[in-house]
Amino acid sequence: MSDLRSIGVFDSGIGGLTVVKAVRDLLPNEKIFYLGDTARVPYGGKSATTVQRYSVEMTQMLLGEDVKAIVIACNSASAVALPNLEKTLSVPVIGVILPGAKAAIAATRNRRIGVIGTRATIKSGAYERAIHSLDSKIDISARACPLLVPLIEEGWLNDELSDRVITRYLEPMVRERIDTLVLGCTHYPLLADAIARFLKSNVKLVDSAWNCAAAVQDLLNRQSLRAPAESSGGLEVALTDAPDNFLRVAREALQLEIGEVQLREVMHGAPAL
Amino acid sequence: MSDLRSIGVFDSGIGGLTVVKAVRDLLPNEKIFYLGDTARVPYGGKSATTVQRYSVEMTQMLLGEDVKAIVIACNSASAVALPNLEKTLSVPVIGVILPGAKAAIAATRNRRIGVIGTRATIKSGAYERAIHSLDSKIDISARACPLLVPLIEEGWLNDELSDRVITRYLEPMVRERIDTLVLGCTHYPLLADAIARFLKSNVKLVDSAWNCAAAVQDLLNRQSLRAPAESSGGLEVALTDAPDNFLRVAREALQLEIGEVQLREVMHGAPAL
């Protein structure tokens, strides 16, 4: 059995392209339809209610594209909207939190894990819940890092200023002797080199993009939803607002073939969950 | 003649409270109804079309509050939406760009003016147009500074990291020998001390909040819209999403009596301009 339909991926903006990159590398035969809500980006500072509403609207738009599965490539949306979407959607849905939590547990030796993300993700406590549901004895040190996304969007990926901001955010975690750090925002893999420079080899980085892609592969296999091995795969990108400078940064940093970007209006008044 | 109705003020988020603070100080008898579009903040990185649509929706919501005049306390929205709103609204409307431009021209001696703001404001070229419409011989050096808003929202107002970011953004302007700098984003007055420390006394700062308040006073006087001298004034604040950390930062830094914050849903499908 195989399934030629696309995988739908949505994110608050363009950061979710790090997940797309990982899925493309791991599953080159799959078609991906990516939807970035750039008209309302970022979700990271907004309330759970608002992020839930936006997530329902985005998944409805993806269902309109006849996707076979949906990936929430946004930690903020995964953190607060996934449980309800899992219950109500007609296709399987996967977030970035649980795959990241599993990978962190597999990586830690001293059972002290750090988690960084946006305000919404950290405030939701979703990583703590996911990690503790698998192993209640792990110490977690979580911190919101709202400066990192704008630094990445400036393209200051290897830059003394970014190094200083990273030091400010991560020094307390190092003092708490974490040995594993979850990059709990899909933008952050673009700063992975700078973060690794600060942490040296003492701390393992868990990239939620890569672990999410592995979970997608797993899901497609289990549910016989893989595209045929001979199909060529591809990527369509749609945004709710015209792309800006960051699309260029992401395209270059990720070496991703994006092609022409479509513009879509947000469908309001999606059915309530 | 006097008019007891409120002045409506809107902004993409909470930064516009710097304008409210200036209006409260200058016009203590006036009632103000403030509407912050925190569900979609920031406008600064979004396209002109999207910011225009959001601005129409916000002004329609303010008209529903029976306001006597509308202040667009957001540089991004003033930059791209004001011309159409001026033509279509039934009450007078005032932005932050023209008052800032006039104040900058009054302040400069060597006719070299710097302008900093969000991506949307700088890309719009609105300050250049406003300044050159008044004096075409002035040299303008403009720069988008997308890190400043998140630094302010972290509350890092007097902080070595903010100083470094300010140096990064402003050093090229100092080399171009500007003698006046327009703070073209309503958040920026909260960093005015740090910016002044870097610029020393060589460069005058033009605070668009204060100049906008003076323009409001002028408008109310001209159109006989002032509240009676015996009325006590006041401030109501409504947001389209639940307030976060930054409301606390703004409240403390501005010493503003805010009271209970109302939550309002965005009215979609406002009439097209």
PDB file of C-alpha atoms in Angstrom, chain A residues 37-42 45-50 53-54 57 119 123 143-147 150-151 153-154 156 159-161 164-165 168-169 240-246 265-266 268, chain B residues 37-42 45-50 53-54 57 119 123 143-147 150-151 153-154 156 159-161 164-165 168-169 240-246 265-266 268:
ATOM      1  CA  ASP A  37       1.017  31.805   9.123  1.00  0.00           C
ATOM      2  CA  THR A  38       3.279  34.796   8.498  1.00  0.00           C
ATOM      3  CA  ALA A  39       0.304  37.191   8.736  1.00  0.00           C
ATOM      4  CA  ARG A  40       0.119  36.474  12.475  1.00  0.00           C
ATOM      5  CA  VAL A  41       3.641  35.314  13.302  1.00  0.00           C
ATOM      6  CA  PRO A  42       4.898  34.817  15.992  1.00  0.00           C
ATOM      7  CA  GLY A  45       4.175  35.336  22.834  1.00  0.00           C
ATOM      8  CA  LYS A  46       0.414  34.784  22.474  1.00  0.00           C
ATOM      9  CA  SER A  47      -2.151  33.168  24.762  1.00  0.00           C
ATOM     10  CA  ALA A  48      -3.095  29.485  24.567  1.00  0.00           C
ATOM     11  CA  THR A  49      -6.660  30.326  23.444  1.00  0.00           C
ATOM     12  CA  THR A  50      -5.432  32.425  20.534  1.00  0.00           C
ATOM     13  CA  ARG A  53      -7.794  29.118  17.364  1.00  0.00           C
ATOM     14  CA  TYR A  54      -5.030  29.874  14.850  1.00  0.00           C
ATOM     15  CA  GLU A  57      -7.653  27.539  11.120  1.00  0.00           C
ATOM     16  CA  ARG A 119       7.348  32.285  25.966  1.00  0.00           C
ATOM     17  CA  LYS A 123       4.764  28.764  29.839  1.00  0.00           C
ATOM     18  CA  ARG A 143      13.739  28.980  29.937  1.00  0.00           C
ATOM     19  CA  ALA A 144      11.982  31.251  27.451  1.00  0.00           C
ATOM     20  CA  CYS A 145      14.496  32.917  25.065  1.00  0.00           C
ATOM     21  CA  PRO A 146      12.497  35.543  23.133  1.00  0.00           C
ATOM     22  CA  LEU A 147      15.613  37.215  21.672  1.00  0.00           C
ATOM     23  CA  PRO A 150      14.722  37.900  15.999  1.00  0.00           C
ATOM     24  CA  LEU A 151      18.507  37.295  16.048  1.00  0.00           C
ATOM     25  CA  GLU A 153      15.690  36.464  11.456  1.00  0.00           C
ATOM     26  CA  GLU A 154      18.412  39.142  11.243  1.00  0.00           C
ATOM     27  CA  TRP A 156      23.182  36.903  12.706  1.00  0.00           C
ATOM     28  CA  ASP A 159      27.938  36.580  15.435  1.00  0.00           C
ATOM     29  CA  GLU A 160      29.427  37.858  18.655  1.00  0.00           C
ATOM     30  CA  LEU A 161      26.119  39.467  19.635  1.00  0.00           C
ATOM     31  CA  ARG A 164      26.394  36.960  24.141  1.00  0.00           C
ATOM     32  CA  VAL A 165      22.624  36.515  24.126  1.00  0.00           C
ATOM     33  CA  ARG A 168      22.932  35.167  28.969  1.00  0.00           C
ATOM     34  CA  TYR A 169      20.174  32.612  28.470  1.00  0.00           C
ATOM     35  CA  THR A 240      -0.557  33.954   4.797  1.00  0.00           C
ATOM     36  CA  ASP A 241       1.509  37.114   4.223  1.00  0.00           C
ATOM     37  CA  ALA A 242       4.178  38.084   1.703  1.00  0.00           C
ATOM     38  CA  PRO A 243       7.609  36.642   2.585  1.00  0.00           C
ATOM     39  CA  ASP A 244      10.327  38.895   4.006  1.00  0.00           C
ATOM     40  CA  ASN A 245      14.074  38.774   4.564  1.00  0.00           C
ATOM     41  CA  PHE A 246      13.925  35.655   6.720  1.00  0.00           C
ATOM     42  CA  GLU A 265      -5.753  34.240   2.984  1.00  0.00           C
ATOM     43  CA  VAL A 266      -6.519  32.902   6.464  1.00  0.00           C
ATOM     44  CA  HIS A 268     -11.644  32.508   9.551  1.00  0.00           C
TER      45      HIS A 268
ATOM     46  CA  ASP B  37      -3.868  44.216  18.669  1.00  0.00           C
ATOM     47  CA  THR B  38      -1.802  41.790  20.758  1.00  0.00           C
ATOM     48  CA  ALA B  39      -3.368  38.782  18.981  1.00  0.00           C
ATOM     49  CA  ARG B  40      -1.444  39.755  15.829  1.00  0.00           C
ATOM     50  CA  VAL B  41       1.465  41.787  17.185  1.00  0.00           C
ATOM     51  CA  PRO B  42       3.917  42.770  15.755  1.00  0.00           C
ATOM     52  CA  GLY B  45       7.568  42.639   9.907  1.00  0.00           C
ATOM     53  CA  LYS B  46       4.352  42.257   7.908  1.00  0.00           C
ATOM     54  CA  SER B  47       3.374  43.394   4.424  1.00  0.00           C
ATOM     55  CA  ALA B  48       1.679  46.730   3.723  1.00  0.00           C
ATOM     56  CA  THR B  49      -1.523  44.989   2.560  1.00  0.00           C
ATOM     57  CA  THR B  50      -1.831  43.007   5.764  1.00  0.00           C
ATOM     58  CA  ARG B  53      -6.307  45.385   6.631  1.00  0.00           C
ATOM     59  CA  TYR B  54      -5.519  45.105  10.333  1.00  0.00           C
ATOM     60  CA  GLU B  57     -10.316  46.444  11.550  1.00  0.00           C
ATOM     61  CA  ARG B 119      11.158  46.614   9.085  1.00  0.00           C
ATOM     62  CA  LYS B 123      10.680  49.729   4.172  1.00  0.00           C
ATOM     63  CA  ARG B 143      17.661  51.651   9.503  1.00  0.00           C
ATOM     64  CA  ALA B 144      15.355  48.829  10.605  1.00  0.00           C
ATOM     65  CA  CYS B 145      16.242  47.617  14.133  1.00  0.00           C
ATOM     66  CA  PRO B 146      14.186  44.449  14.694  1.00  0.00           C
ATOM     67  CA  LEU B 147      16.072  43.443  17.872  1.00  0.00           C
ATOM     68  CA  PRO B 150      12.161  42.122  21.911  1.00  0.00           C
ATOM     69  CA  LEU B 151      14.945  43.601  24.070  1.00  0.00           C
ATOM     70  CA  GLU B 153       9.845  43.365  25.987  1.00  0.00           C
ATOM     71  CA  GLU B 154      12.435  41.399  27.997  1.00  0.00           C
ATOM     72  CA  TRP B 156      16.433  44.817  29.504  1.00  0.00           C
ATOM     73  CA  ASP B 159      21.627  46.466  30.146  1.00  0.00           C
ATOM     74  CA  GLU B 160      24.997  45.847  28.577  1.00  0.00           C
ATOM     75  CA  LEU B 161      23.424  43.571  25.946  1.00  0.00           C
ATOM     76  CA  ARG B 164      25.743  46.419  22.317  1.00  0.00           C
ATOM     77  CA  VAL B 165      22.744  45.971  20.054  1.00  0.00           C
ATOM     78  CA  ARG B 168      25.559  47.752  16.265  1.00  0.00           C
ATOM     79  CA  TYR B 169      22.558  49.532  14.814  1.00  0.00           C
ATOM     80  CA  THR B 240      -7.149  41.403  21.351  1.00  0.00           C
ATOM     81  CA  ASP B 241      -5.170  38.783  23.293  1.00  0.00           C
ATOM     82  CA  ALA B 242      -4.388  38.273  26.977  1.00  0.00           C
ATOM     83  CA  PRO B 243      -1.585  40.561  28.228  1.00  0.00           C
ATOM     84  CA  ASP B 244       1.897  39.135  28.882  1.00  0.00           C
ATOM     85  CA  ASN B 245       5.067  40.196  30.667  1.00  0.00           C
ATOM     86  CA  PHE B 246       5.476  43.354  28.616  1.00  0.00           C
ATOM     87  CA  GLU B 265     -12.129  39.741  19.694  1.00  0.00           C
ATOM     88  CA  VAL B 266     -10.969  41.139  16.364  1.00  0.00           C
ATOM     89  CA  HIS B 268     -13.118  40.554  10.816  1.00  0.00           C
TER      90      HIS B 268
END
